[in-house]
Tab-separated table of C-alpha atoms in Angstrom:
chain	number	residue	atom	x	y	z
U	1	MET	CA	-0.092	0.067	-0.041
U	2	ARG	CA	2.529	1.999	0.948
U	3	LEU	CA	4.402	1.743	-2.956
U	4	LEU	CA	1.053	2.781	-4.053
U	5	PHE	CA	0.441	5.553	-2.301
U	6	ASP	CA	4.069	7.297	-2.974
U	7	ALA	CA	3.513	6.449	-6.593
U	8	ILE	CA	0.577	8.429	-6.247
U	9	ILE	CA	2.239	12.004	-5.665
U	10	ASP	CA	5.423	10.696	-7.796
U	11	ARG	CA	6.919	13.794	-9.622
U	12	GLN	CA	6.026	11.578	-12.639
U	13	MET	CA	2.236	12.006	-14.151
U	14	GLU	CA	2.419	9.203	-15.891
U	15	VAL	CA	3.734	7.415	-13.017
U	16	ARG	CA	0.618	9.133	-11.136
U	17	ALA	CA	-1.837	8.097	-13.832
U	18	GLU	CA	-0.685	4.344	-13.455
U	19	ALA	CA	-1.236	4.438	-9.642
U	20	SER	CA	-4.497	5.645	-10.301
U	21	ARG	CA	-5.216	2.436	-12.272
U	22	ALA	CA	-3.640	0.828	-9.680
U	23	MET	CA	-5.855	1.378	-7.162
U	24	LEU	CA	-9.147	0.467	-8.852
U	25	THR	CA	-7.757	-3.053	-7.751
U	26	LEU	CA	-6.964	-2.413	-3.917
U	27	LEU	CA	-10.551	0.289	-3.177
U	28	LEU	CA	-9.976	-0.371	0.563
U	29	CYS	CA	-12.924	2.938	0.337
U	30	LYS	CA	-12.788	4.234	3.860
U	31	TYR	CA	-9.186	3.949	4.337
U	32	ILE	CA	-7.980	5.265	0.702
U	33	LYS	CA	-10.932	8.459	1.255
U	34	LYS	CA	-8.774	9.369	4.390
U	35	TYR	CA	-5.474	9.392	2.972
U	36	LEU	CA	-7.245	11.197	-0.158
U	37	ASN	CA	-8.870	13.995	2.041
U	38	ASP	CA	-5.478	14.368	3.821
U	39	MET	CA	-3.722	14.341	0.269
U	40	MET	CA	-5.835	17.377	-0.578
U	41	LYS	CA	-5.120	19.491	1.969
U	42	ASN	CA	-1.266	19.541	0.520
U	43	LYS	CA	-0.160	22.394	-1.247
U	44	ASN	CA	2.313	20.435	-3.604
U	45	MET	CA	1.071	20.215	-7.136
U	46	SER	CA	2.144	16.449	-7.527
U	47	THR	CA	0.265	15.754	-4.156
U	48	LEU	CA	-3.019	17.310	-5.057
U	49	HIS	CA	-2.803	15.829	-8.720
U	50	GLY	CA	-2.183	12.222	-7.204
U	51	ALA	CA	-5.265	13.021	-4.871
U	52	ILE	CA	-7.279	13.961	-7.724
U	53	LEU	CA	-6.372	11.059	-9.118
U	54	GLY	CA	-6.974	8.796	-6.613
U	55	MET	CA	-10.185	10.119	-5.850
U	56	GLY	CA	-11.356	9.584	-9.876
U	57	ALA	CA	-10.145	6.205	-9.298
U	58	VAL	CA	-12.782	5.369	-6.386
U	59	VAL	CA	-15.254	7.025	-8.697
U	60	ARG	CA	-14.138	4.446	-11.513
U	61	ALA	CA	-14.990	1.713	-9.350
U	62	PHE	CA	-18.285	1.881	-9.430
U	63	PRO	CA	-18.988	2.119	-13.294
U	64	PHE	CA	-22.938	1.663	-12.657
U	65	THR	CA	-23.768	1.913	-9.399
U	66	THR	CA	-23.779	4.952	-7.141
U	67	PRO	CA	-22.533	4.176	-3.417
U	68	PRO	CA	-22.924	6.787	-0.799
U	69	ASP	CA	-19.456	6.985	-0.326
U	70	ILE	CA	-18.826	8.516	-3.705
U	71	LYS	CA	-20.920	11.435	-3.016
U	72	PRO	CA	-18.509	13.166	-1.613
U	73	LEU	CA	-15.659	12.664	-3.679
U	74	LEU	CA	-17.745	13.592	-6.782
U	75	LYS	CA	-18.180	17.077	-4.373
U	76	SER	CA	-14.729	17.415	-4.281
U	77	LEU	CA	-14.061	16.946	-8.327
U	78	CYS	CA	-16.330	19.076	-8.740
U	79	GLY	CA	-15.014	21.512	-6.486
U	80	ILE	CA	-11.243	21.166	-8.302
U	81	THR	CA	-12.427	22.178	-11.751
U	82	SER	CA	-11.647	25.575	-11.434
U	83	HIS	CA	-7.925	25.110	-10.416
U	84	ASN	CA	-4.545	24.830	-12.596
U	85	ALA	CA	-5.027	23.046	-15.987
U	86	GLU	CA	-3.294	19.693	-15.127
U	87	LEU	CA	-5.783	19.419	-11.302
U	88	GLN	CA	-8.571	20.571	-13.803
U	89	LYS	CA	-8.078	17.716	-16.665
U	90	ALA	CA	-7.716	15.093	-13.751
U	91	ALA	CA	-11.030	15.961	-12.731
U	92	THR	CA	-12.939	16.610	-15.535
U	93	THR	CA	-11.947	13.218	-16.758
U	94	ALA	CA	-13.219	11.737	-13.527
U	95	ILE	CA	-16.273	13.374	-13.838
U	96	ARG	CA	-16.577	12.637	-17.566
U	97	GLU	CA	-16.064	9.264	-16.880
U	98	PHE	CA	-18.661	8.667	-14.076
U	99	ARG	CA	-21.334	10.141	-16.066
U	100	ARG	CA	-20.751	8.252	-18.853
U	101	THR	CA	-21.001	4.928	-17.444
U	102	HIS	CA	-24.228	6.223	-15.539
U	103	ARG	CA	-25.558	8.199	-18.493
U	104	GLU	CA	-28.384	4.999	-18.391
U	105	ASN	CA	-29.797	5.179	-15.344
U	106	TRP	CA	-28.890	8.906	-14.698
U	107	GLU	CA	-32.682	9.382	-13.356
U	108	GLU	CA	-32.072	7.232	-10.496
U	109	THR	CA	-28.277	8.266	-9.982
U	110	ALA	CA	-29.912	12.041	-9.980
U	111	LYS	CA	-31.949	11.160	-7.371
U	112	ILE	CA	-29.222	9.666	-5.147
U	113	LEU	CA	-26.678	12.358	-6.127
U	114	GLY	CA	-29.129	15.222	-5.136
U	115	SER	CA	-30.157	18.272	-7.645
U	116	GLU	CA	-27.404	20.489	-6.096
U	117	LEU	CA	-24.787	17.893	-6.954
U	118	VAL	CA	-26.120	16.819	-10.364
U	119	TYR	CA	-26.126	20.402	-11.642
U	120	LYS	CA	-22.342	20.425	-10.646
U	121	ILE	CA	-21.773	17.451	-12.574
U	122	GLU	CA	-23.423	19.194	-15.704
U	123	ASN	CA	-21.729	21.924	-15.172
U	124	ALA	CA	-18.147	20.595	-14.783
U	125	THR	CA	-18.872	18.139	-17.995
U	126	ALA	CA	-20.246	20.496	-20.316
U	127	PRO	CA	-18.325	21.605	-23.600
U	128	ILE	CA	-16.539	25.077	-22.977
U	129	TYR	CA	-16.948	27.297	-26.038
U	130	TYR	CA	-15.338	30.349	-26.509
U	131	ALA	CA	-16.482	33.286	-29.082
């Protein structure tokens, strides 16, 4: 586990991305969630990026269901979308993947998430047009 958490904050973006994928197989949700929340308090860019990738891994672990544990993670990911480009891209990718995998049952998912979070998800995944 320690190796995985070291990899998620590595200086190389590729290492962080692979560590994010590896988290899908481990998903000890309560432990990972606490660790990711602690990482989000850090100001180091690679640590923040790793935390966002980790949250995305937890969200991707439930492709067609919506357990209560991912609701706070989705709220956090939606809040990241206004940070720098690297962090924004990682958060938006995770949110888009969640939206894509839950498209068929979106009405049921929306009831579970609540209208405020659904609005944030829709806003975060909307295409950006420049005039």
